[in-house]
Amino acid sequence: MSRGVGMAALLVAAMAAASSAQQHDTTTMPPGMPMPGMPGMAAGGMAMPIPMPKGMVMMPGLVGLTPPGGSFLPGAGVDPASLPNVRPSAVVQMRDGDTLDLSATLVRRTIAGRPYVMYGFNGEVPGPLIRVPQNATITVRFHNRIDLPSSVHWHGVRLDNRFDGAVGITQQAVAPGDSFVYHVHFPDAGVYWYHPHVREDVEQALGLFGNMIVDSPDSAYYSPANREQVLVFDDLLVNADSLIPYGKTGPDFALMGRVGNLLLVNGEPRYTLAAHRGEVVRFFLTNAASSRTYNISFGGAPMKVLASDVSRFEHEERVPSVVLAPAERYIVEARFEKPGRYALVNAVQAINHYRGEFDAEVDTLGMVTVDSTPAAPDYAGAFAALRDNAAVTRDIDRYRPYFDKPPDKRLTLTVRGNGLPVATVQFMNVDTAYYAPVEWVDGMPDMNWLSTNDQVKWILRDDATGKENMDIDWHVKEGSIVKLELYNDPKSFHPMQHPIHLHGQRMLVVSRNGVRTTNLVWKDTVLIPVGSTVDVLIDASNPGAWMLHCHIAEHLASGMMTVLHVDPAAGPGR
Amino acid sequence: MIGRVGSAALALALLVVPARAAGPFDIPLFATPRAPAARGSATLVFAESPFGVAVTADGHARYDVRITAANLPAPSSLGAYHAYIAWAVTSDLAHWQRLGTVTNGTSTVGHIELDKFLLVIAAEADSASTTHSGPSVLHGNSPSSWLQTFLAHSAFFHGVTD
Ligand SMILES: [Cu+2]
């Protein structure tokens, strides 16, 4: 019966939309793709730029609205023909003490036949693949040659706090035309990535991301493979004419984050690999998307997972697919036993919010073509065996006595809205009777688009003090082992999963919903599904002021961040 | 008929049965006329996974189910039955997947790899039964059953073609 009231309110909202205060600004919006069956299309003459999922139309109560605050596209007025064509990522092998010049610039990218003005590091997307030995320190001279303030964050690296790239915490933004010198020390083997820490919803989304691979001195660190492939996933939201513009003063798509409709691997819509029969391929996977969580597999090829963000797993494990939340990394090996074609897919169960059903959605991101030449050497035996990484278990043993201690700190993940369109609010009231633990796609991009960081406040709330986001003032001593409990409140007006990232430290997920994790791995980004309680143990060994935040770019910009101060054990001045 | 045992059980039931789905993992269970005093609830628990969430290659959530039941009568009181078995049933009732045996108290059964399903606890002839035939005593819907269907509101969402 409350639903009846809700629907009545929705209808009222729909009728009121025509007289909405928010006017469509034709100067900042590109001409949109006409949506078949879109209400009000002819009458208002308004072009709706947001592509809707198949078979859906914009909610009548939202027609005619645009995000308040206006929007823009970087490189406006720049003729794409005047820009260099983007190049694919090149490997830069570096030794301890080496220096790299890294410039963020405008580039021209042609994706699915359309030219776009976008960004790149050193003219490449992804940026240069920095390959360094473990324990090396390199110097990176960053030059900002784009039209927005920027910085470089070295995601997952336990480096000196001054070089963390966290704008507003460890440095000022690097203004267009300026430079900043980073000294980056790599204490842990694995795969990491770098990206700006300013307007990630724009800069990272337009191509400013790249990987670092840190090589262990142990040549048998991973089980053997015939080749290595580095895959970065991201997505772009486009309509028939252009990129969907970005919020001028802060992100739009503040509810769910911007979920693209053009899925890219290493910046391209189609990844290809040619391999031999029986090859074992080691894949370094990174999710650089603003919001999308992926479920990746290779056409049924058997896979095992070796490592994640900051370490290997205690035990290699056979997996059907890899769930990759924003900013997470996994290192997996797949074996392509027979000649043929293996599709690299993202396969998820999307919620159709109109029909109240789950729909299988399969995005083909690439193809591995396997010929009949046998792989040499043949690693079938090593691939079939699941290794135990005793060194990882030994390293973690020191932390095991703390697994069961009560949480030192508790954070509740929630959200508040203010000034959202009435139709959006009423829809949420009706629709949030159920929320999926993970929303894999954006089923309601119209509502999402029309939400900005002024209207949506994403919140990390300290249960002990009630303080929120940057008002939380957490200090721990260097060397302490901190148990943090993260609870994703399912009762907020728009619950959603959050990939929570802690800078400059490493952490273990010790339990999920009270169930102990049995195969541990050091992480820097942890997915918290809706309704879930996740206990992490933070190894607070690296002094400094470290951001703790949601890695959905639009949630971060909508407030979902705090700082964990790790105070030097020897006191100030260390 | 209800007596002291019944009211104690009712008090217990009030503790274990939420008024409605409290979150994306909670399933209130309802008694059938065959066992009107039976009470219960279930919680979906993600299966073990090295990732942030457990899913199949197709993206279906992988859950174990923690079932708390009270006042289940002896199965033999309903006929030639010897155990209660939990079944995950597709919404077209075509597929009954055996999850495991259930007793009064808490039982963990699984896995479920369905996004929308009915949870049925039925008396069966044998604790090893793999096909469903006996009377159901408790049933509930997956939390995803709370998903609103806006198709019913055609005046509102006109233009939906799919
Ligand atoms: Cu978030």
XYZ file of C-alpha atoms in Angstrom, chain A:
574
model
C 0.000 0.000 0.000
C 2.949 2.325 0.538
C 3.946 1.330 -2.968
C 0.644 2.695 -4.254
C 1.398 6.026 -2.654
C 4.897 5.922 -4.100
C 3.658 5.308 -7.601
C 1.116 8.092 -7.306
C 3.911 10.417 -6.278
C 5.930 9.223 -9.238
C 3.105 10.073 -11.575
C 2.759 13.519 -10.045
C 6.493 13.981 -10.439
C 6.283 12.974 -14.055
C 3.581 15.503 -14.764
C 5.467 18.229 -12.944
C 8.616 17.652 -14.938
C 7.530 19.889 -17.785
C 7.722 22.890 -15.497
C 11.026 21.890 -13.917
C 13.378 24.654 -12.887
C 16.388 22.983 -14.481
C 16.644 24.177 -18.045
C 18.414 22.288 -20.750
C 21.615 24.114 -21.635
C 22.157 23.670 -25.328
C 25.504 25.419 -25.239
C 27.233 22.741 -23.203
C 25.439 19.599 -24.265
C 26.285 17.926 -27.541
C 23.467 17.008 -29.869
C 22.233 13.684 -28.621
C 21.154 10.491 -30.214
C 17.377 10.502 -30.555
C 15.889 7.815 -28.362
C 13.057 5.912 -30.007
C 9.872 6.312 -28.069
C 11.303 8.948 -25.812
C 8.486 10.977 -24.299
C 8.597 14.690 -24.947
C 11.202 14.358 -27.645
C 9.300 16.162 -30.369
C 7.502 18.628 -28.146
C 10.511 19.935 -26.270
C 12.963 19.643 -29.138
C 15.402 18.504 -26.488
C 18.052 16.003 -27.412
C 18.701 13.477 -24.701
C 22.368 12.538 -24.759
C 22.294 9.613 -22.365
C 22.132 6.233 -24.047
C 19.511 4.132 -22.275
C 19.674 0.364 -21.916
C 17.946 -1.562 -24.671
C 14.169 -1.366 -24.505
C 14.142 1.384 -21.879
C 13.224 5.015 -22.089
C 14.042 7.914 -19.842
C 11.699 8.317 -16.898
C 9.079 10.898 -17.843
C 9.750 12.788 -14.624
C 13.334 13.376 -15.716
C 12.821 14.406 -19.328
C 14.087 17.924 -19.951
C 16.426 18.002 -16.976
C 20.195 18.330 -17.169
C 22.706 18.000 -14.351
C 22.892 21.292 -12.454
C 26.291 22.938 -12.647
C 26.823 22.516 -16.368
C 29.217 20.246 -18.163
C 32.302 20.283 -20.342
C 34.565 18.163 -22.472
C 38.323 18.561 -22.081
C 40.161 19.825 -25.124
C 37.083 21.765 -26.231
C 37.806 23.633 -29.454
C 40.906 21.576 -30.179
C 40.907 20.092 -33.660
C 41.558 16.357 -33.206
C 43.550 16.443 -36.457
C 46.057 18.748 -34.781
C 46.829 16.170 -32.076
C 49.157 13.176 -32.256
C 47.554 9.780 -32.636
C 47.657 7.849 -29.400
C 50.193 5.013 -29.222
C 49.861 1.753 -27.295
C 51.679 1.328 -24.009
C 55.426 0.706 -24.348
C 57.475 -1.141 -21.739
C 59.960 1.041 -19.876
C 62.424 -1.226 -18.056
C 63.924 0.778 -15.204
C 66.693 0.103 -12.695
C 67.190 1.442 -9.218
C 68.058 5.147 -9.509
C 66.675 5.644 -13.010
C 64.586 8.655 -14.009
C 61.520 8.856 -16.241
C 59.841 11.913 -17.687
C 56.077 11.394 -17.658
C 53.901 13.959 -19.415
C 50.126 14.100 -19.403
C 49.030 15.475 -22.766
C 46.065 15.712 -25.102
C 45.947 12.912 -27.657
C 43.706 11.886 -30.504
C 42.104 8.494 -30.073
C 40.034 6.717 -32.682
C 37.718 4.208 -31.044
C 35.325 2.135 -33.129
C 35.963 4.478 -36.047
C 35.270 7.727 -34.191
C 37.894 10.344 -33.318
C 37.999 11.645 -29.749
C 40.152 14.250 -28.005
C 41.408 12.495 -24.902
C 44.404 12.267 -22.579
C 47.507 10.081 -22.445
C 50.784 9.724 -20.565
C 53.704 10.272 -22.994
C 51.206 9.976 -25.817
C 50.288 6.429 -24.811
C 47.111 4.742 -23.498
C 47.626 2.974 -21.208
C 50.646 5.014 -20.136
C 54.142 3.517 -20.258
C 54.389 0.123 -18.531
C 57.019 0.776 -15.883
C 58.877 -2.433 -15.083
C 61.206 -2.321 -12.070
C 62.990 -4.760 -9.801
C 61.623 -5.116 -6.272
C 63.142 -2.601 -3.827
C 64.146 -0.197 -6.599
C 63.578 3.535 -6.222
C 62.965 5.541 -9.359
C 62.456 9.229 -10.053
C 59.506 10.309 -12.140
C 59.353 13.892 -13.381
C 55.684 14.512 -14.010
C 54.750 17.289 -16.430
C 51.163 18.440 -16.597
C 50.457 19.387 -20.207
C 46.668 18.965 -20.062
C 44.017 21.594 -19.433
C 43.166 20.548 -15.846
C 45.150 20.449 -12.583
C 46.566 16.966 -12.038
C 48.931 14.697 -10.064
C 50.155 11.114 -10.109
C 49.135 8.597 -7.446
C 51.162 5.364 -7.307
C 48.327 3.018 -6.423
C 49.196 0.225 -4.003
C 52.836 1.226 -3.591
C 54.037 1.605 0.000
C 56.187 4.625 -0.797
C 57.250 7.772 1.001
C 54.110 9.723 1.920
C 55.355 12.915 0.210
C 55.172 11.223 -3.178
C 51.712 9.675 -2.831
C 50.128 12.170 -5.230
C 47.073 12.666 -2.994
C 46.037 16.204 -3.847
C 44.953 18.156 -0.792
C 46.662 15.685 1.557
C 50.270 15.202 0.447
C 50.645 17.830 -2.273
C 48.995 20.674 -4.124
C 47.573 19.886 -7.531
C 50.070 20.307 -10.346
C 48.721 23.202 -12.417
C 48.615 22.974 -16.203
C 52.134 23.726 -17.419
C 53.766 22.816 -14.095
C 55.801 19.785 -13.030
C 56.294 17.652 -9.919
C 59.083 15.221 -9.099
C 58.146 11.878 -7.520
C 60.574 9.421 -5.935
C 58.858 6.062 -6.008
C 60.146 3.135 -3.968
C 58.766 -0.346 -4.674
C 58.991 -2.635 -1.626
C 56.525 -5.280 -2.871
C 56.506 -7.451 -6.003
C 53.337 -7.503 -8.093
C 51.284 -5.325 -10.395
C 50.433 -1.719 -9.490
C 49.047 1.248 -11.363
C 49.335 4.999 -11.551
C 46.659 7.594 -12.177
C 45.887 11.232 -11.279
C 44.274 11.990 -7.923
C 42.232 14.941 -9.198
C 38.919 14.623 -11.031
C 39.564 10.938 -11.681
C 36.090 10.812 -13.226
C 37.528 12.891 -16.088
C 41.297 12.428 -16.182
C 41.556 8.717 -15.474
C 38.500 8.007 -17.616
C 40.036 9.841 -20.570
C 43.189 7.731 -20.520
C 45.512 8.808 -17.702
C 46.398 5.416 -16.251
C 49.285 2.994 -16.555
C 50.785 -0.026 -14.820
C 53.938 -0.783 -12.922
C 55.157 -4.366 -12.685
C 57.533 -4.987 -9.818
C 59.657 -8.078 -10.391
C 60.738 -10.300 -7.529
C 64.383 -11.405 -7.560
C 62.986 -14.958 -7.270
C 62.681 -16.210 -10.857
C 60.156 -18.822 -9.709
C 58.025 -16.253 -7.883
C 54.976 -17.204 -9.980
C 54.321 -20.630 -11.437
C 55.795 -20.726 -14.965
C 54.050 -19.309 -18.026
C 54.839 -19.134 -21.722
C 54.068 -15.433 -21.912
C 52.807 -12.456 -19.952
C 50.003 -10.088 -20.879
C 49.066 -6.882 -19.099
C 45.358 -6.057 -19.410
C 43.791 -2.825 -18.167
C 40.014 -2.634 -18.278
C 38.078 0.591 -18.483
C 34.939 1.935 -20.095
C 33.746 5.113 -21.787
C 30.236 6.528 -21.975
C 29.479 7.723 -25.479
C 26.425 8.425 -27.580
C 26.246 8.458 -31.349
C 28.007 11.811 -31.550
C 30.533 12.184 -28.789
C 31.712 11.418 -25.317
C 29.091 12.253 -22.724
C 30.393 15.525 -21.221
C 31.619 15.736 -17.649
C 30.269 17.853 -14.797
C 31.920 21.271 -14.794
C 32.360 21.842 -11.079
C 32.312 18.222 -9.976
C 31.184 14.855 -11.227
C 27.720 14.082 -12.463
C 26.693 10.395 -12.274
C 27.204 10.789 -8.530
C 24.757 8.013 -7.606
C 26.386 5.018 -9.297
C 29.462 6.497 -10.858
C 29.795 6.733 -14.611
C 29.378 3.281 -16.153
C 30.508 3.320 -19.771
C 28.860 1.631 -22.730
C 32.130 1.208 -24.627
C 34.208 -1.418 -22.867
C 37.933 -1.188 -23.505
C 40.961 -3.364 -22.896
C 44.234 -1.429 -22.981
C 42.244 1.466 -24.429
C 40.892 -0.538 -27.382
C 37.440 -2.077 -27.906
C 38.912 -5.434 -28.917
C 41.866 -7.219 -27.404
C 43.518 -9.929 -29.493
C 46.156 -12.495 -28.668
C 47.598 -15.282 -30.780
C 48.873 -18.241 -28.781
C 50.020 -21.801 -29.316
C 48.200 -24.929 -28.260
C 48.731 -25.653 -24.584
C 50.209 -22.268 -23.759
C 49.988 -20.961 -20.235
C 49.481 -17.183 -20.302
C 50.024 -15.085 -17.207
C 47.608 -12.151 -17.181
C 48.140 -9.059 -15.042
C 44.609 -7.627 -14.705
C 43.784 -4.085 -13.560
C 40.401 -2.367 -13.356
C 40.866 1.311 -14.240
C 37.143 1.984 -14.767
C 35.463 4.704 -12.729
C 32.707 2.461 -11.397
C 32.228 -0.827 -13.248
C 32.995 -4.134 -11.506
C 33.949 -6.863 -13.988
C 33.558 -10.646 -14.037
C 36.259 -11.781 -16.447
C 36.867 -15.167 -18.043
C 38.566 -16.558 -21.137
C 36.073 -18.691 -23.029
C 36.116 -21.488 -20.484
C 39.914 -21.838 -20.459
C 40.930 -23.126 -17.015
C 42.342 -20.402 -14.791
C 44.152 -20.165 -11.527
C 44.614 -17.044 -9.456
C 48.136 -16.395 -8.201
C 48.182 -12.949 -6.680
C 46.249 -9.776 -6.014
C 47.035 -6.156 -5.133
C 50.147 -6.308 -2.937
C 51.111 -9.993 -2.710
C 50.589 -13.518 -3.882
C 47.817 -15.602 -2.303
C 48.794 -18.115 0.353
C 47.542 -20.800 -2.011
C 47.006 -20.770 -5.746
C 43.349 -21.416 -6.460
C 41.360 -22.612 -9.470
C 38.717 -19.999 -10.386
C 35.849 -19.904 -12.895
C 36.253 -16.153 -13.444
C 37.893 -13.091 -11.938
C 35.808 -10.481 -10.142
C 37.628 -7.204 -10.553
C 36.338 -4.133 -8.713
C 37.640 -0.657 -9.563
C 41.366 -0.323 -8.751
C 41.805 -4.006 -7.863
C 44.463 -6.126 -9.521
C 44.647 -9.887 -9.897
C 47.363 -11.984 -11.490
C 45.959 -15.129 -13.059
C 47.202 -17.812 -15.381
C 45.040 -19.424 -18.057
C 45.912 -22.445 -20.161
C 44.645 -22.712 -23.726
C 44.670 -26.442 -24.214
C 43.131 -26.860 -27.639
C 43.429 -24.912 -30.900
C 40.534 -22.536 -31.463
C 39.118 -19.223 -30.333
C 38.613 -18.245 -26.714
C 36.520 -15.132 -26.104
C 37.630 -12.782 -23.355
C 34.295 -11.874 -21.780
C 32.785 -9.854 -18.995
C 29.741 -11.918 -17.989
C 27.345 -10.546 -15.392
C 23.731 -10.709 -14.290
C 22.310 -7.248 -14.846
C 19.183 -6.083 -13.073
C 16.421 -4.897 -15.334
C 14.741 -2.394 -13.042
C 11.635 -2.175 -15.216
C 10.883 -5.871 -15.310
C 12.322 -6.662 -11.908
C 14.419 -9.448 -13.402
C 18.015 -10.454 -13.855
C 19.309 -10.479 -17.425
C 22.526 -12.175 -18.474
C 24.867 -9.654 -20.027
C 27.973 -10.801 -21.849
C 30.435 -8.271 -23.230
C 33.026 -9.741 -25.561
C 36.183 -7.769 -24.901
C 38.615 -9.711 -27.020
C 39.685 -12.984 -28.539
C 42.522 -15.384 -27.923
C 43.244 -17.394 -31.072
C 45.134 -20.601 -30.443
C 46.926 -22.402 -33.283
C 47.891 -26.058 -33.442
C 51.622 -25.576 -32.841
C 52.406 -27.086 -29.446
C 53.600 -24.710 -26.763
C 57.265 -24.940 -25.870
C 58.070 -25.467 -23.115
C 54.948 -27.341 -22.106
C 53.880 -26.128 -18.658
C 50.800 -28.359 -18.379
C 52.130 -30.087 -15.266
C 53.050 -26.898 -13.422
C 49.733 -25.335 -14.388
C 47.755 -28.309 -13.063
C 49.531 -28.134 -9.715
C 48.270 -25.551 -7.220
C 51.241 -24.091 -5.373
C 51.314 -23.127 -1.738
C 53.266 -19.906 -1.247
C 54.856 -20.680 2.113
C 56.645 -17.321 2.196
C 53.285 -15.530 2.107
C 51.889 -17.699 4.899
C 55.026 -17.101 6.997
C 54.751 -13.337 6.459
C 51.084 -13.396 7.491
C 51.688 -15.632 10.541
C 52.826 -12.592 12.527
C 49.370 -11.043 12.044
C 47.281 -14.143 12.775
C 47.045 -13.534 16.546
C 45.169 -10.302 15.749
C 42.556 -11.840 13.452
C 40.007 -12.337 16.219
C 40.509 -9.161 18.183
C 37.508 -6.834 18.322
C 37.595 -4.128 15.652
C 39.659 -1.084 16.640
C 37.601 1.046 14.303
C 34.280 0.719 12.566
C 33.082 2.523 9.467
C 29.552 2.496 8.085
C 29.241 3.156 4.362
C 26.129 5.116 3.500
C 24.723 8.002 1.476
C 22.553 11.115 1.790
C 20.730 12.933 -0.971
C 19.752 16.583 -1.145
C 17.936 18.322 -3.966
C 17.704 15.364 -6.322
C 14.830 15.399 -8.818
C 11.566 14.309 -7.195
C 11.149 11.509 -9.715
C 14.548 10.088 -8.753
C 13.778 10.178 -5.052
C 10.420 8.504 -5.510
C 11.859 5.835 -7.756
C 14.476 5.046 -5.140
C 11.795 4.782 -2.464
C 10.017 2.152 -4.487
C 12.986 0.366 -5.963
C 15.189 -0.011 -2.904
C 12.979 -2.709 -1.446
C 15.798 -4.866 -2.822
C 19.349 -4.021 -3.695
C 21.812 -6.434 -5.214
C 25.073 -6.972 -3.341
C 26.840 -5.822 -6.511
C 25.269 -3.749 -9.290
C 27.277 -4.772 -12.336
C 25.705 -2.348 -14.791
C 23.908 0.976 -14.622
C 20.267 0.093 -15.176
C 19.060 3.665 -14.708
C 21.600 5.971 -16.384
C 19.087 8.826 -16.634
C 18.738 9.171 -12.865
C 22.426 8.586 -12.403
C 23.419 11.267 -14.913
C 21.159 13.820 -13.213
C 22.903 13.450 -9.862
C 25.933 15.524 -8.956
C 28.297 15.697 -6.030
C 26.293 18.683 -4.771
C 23.191 16.534 -4.422
C 24.665 13.237 -3.336
C 26.884 12.862 -0.305
C 28.582 9.474 -0.042
C 29.643 8.829 3.511
C 32.200 6.948 5.558
C 30.856 7.267 9.106
C 32.949 6.488 12.161
C 30.617 4.433 14.373
C 32.433 5.493 17.545
C 32.079 9.259 17.107
C 29.441 9.649 14.405
C 31.926 11.798 12.490
C 31.929 11.571 8.741
C 34.516 11.588 5.963
C 37.214 14.238 6.440
C 35.922 15.106 9.918
C 37.148 11.723 11.109
C 40.548 12.262 12.677
C 42.136 8.863 12.981
C 45.666 8.531 14.294
C 47.489 5.242 14.816
C 51.092 4.585 15.704
C 53.497 3.343 13.067
C 53.844 -0.406 13.472
C 50.359 -0.926 14.867
C 48.039 -3.576 13.526
C 44.610 -2.046 13.127
C 41.424 -4.011 12.721
C 38.903 -2.022 10.727
C 35.328 -3.190 10.244
C 33.547 -1.879 7.165
C 29.766 -2.189 7.008
C 27.886 -1.279 3.832
C 24.493 -0.130 5.105
C 21.742 -1.662 2.948
C 19.097 0.672 4.370
C 20.330 3.923 2.845
C 18.303 5.473 0.009
C 20.685 4.121 -2.636
C 22.924 1.336 -1.381
C 25.724 0.229 -3.649
C 28.985 -1.710 -3.497
C 32.139 0.267 -2.722
C 35.751 -0.648 -3.516
C 37.536 0.861 -0.522
C 41.170 1.807 -1.094
C 43.773 2.574 1.560
C 46.867 4.384 0.347
C 50.418 3.478 1.289
C 49.709 0.440 3.516
C 48.700 -3.155 3.012
C 45.734 -4.955 4.542
C 44.273 -8.433 4.883
C 40.598 -9.296 4.549
C 40.266 -11.545 7.600
C 36.514 -12.136 7.418
C 33.455 -11.380 5.347
C 30.083 -11.399 7.123
C 31.677 -13.191 10.027
C 33.103 -15.978 7.879
C 36.875 -16.306 8.208
C 38.933 -15.952 5.026
C 40.963 -19.104 4.471
C 43.245 -18.040 1.599
C 44.788 -14.712 2.497
C 46.410 -12.086 0.312
C 47.640 -8.540 0.953
C 45.283 -5.980 -0.553
C 45.076 -2.219 -0.995
C 41.516 -2.158 -2.369
C 38.658 -4.199 -0.922
C 35.190 -4.614 -2.392
C 32.376 -4.164 0.153
C 29.095 -5.512 -1.286
C 25.781 -4.022 -0.147
C 24.743 -5.369 3.235
C 28.170 -6.872 3.864
C 30.457 -6.517 6.840
C 34.126 -6.913 5.995
C 36.881 -7.008 8.614
C 40.315 -5.946 7.438
C 43.605 -5.966 9.312
C 45.771 -2.990 8.389
C 49.537 -3.297 8.655
C 50.098 0.360 9.565
C 53.834 0.259 8.940
C 54.288 3.294 6.707
C 54.138 6.697 8.452
C 52.233 9.588 6.943
C 48.779 10.881 6.103
C 47.098 8.255 3.952
C 43.800 8.543 2.154
C 41.140 5.904 2.774
C 38.412 6.230 0.169
C 35.990 4.663 -2.234
C 37.629 4.163 -5.613
C 34.469 4.854 -7.560
C 35.668 8.206 -8.891
C 32.293 9.909 -8.473
C 31.837 8.600 -4.918
C 35.257 9.902 -3.929
C 34.395 13.326 -5.332
C 31.067 13.142 -3.487
C 32.836 13.005 -0.158
C 33.580 9.321 0.438
C 37.087 9.731 1.824
C 38.980 10.156 5.053
C 42.607 10.129 6.163
C 44.395 7.557 8.297
C 47.309 9.258 10.028
C 50.095 6.795 10.773
C 52.204 8.698 13.295
C 55.933 7.926 13.287
C 56.927 5.526 16.054
C 59.920 7.711 16.906
C 57.755 10.807 17.212
C 57.665 13.851 14.942
C 60.789 14.727 13.040
C 61.636 11.183 12.132
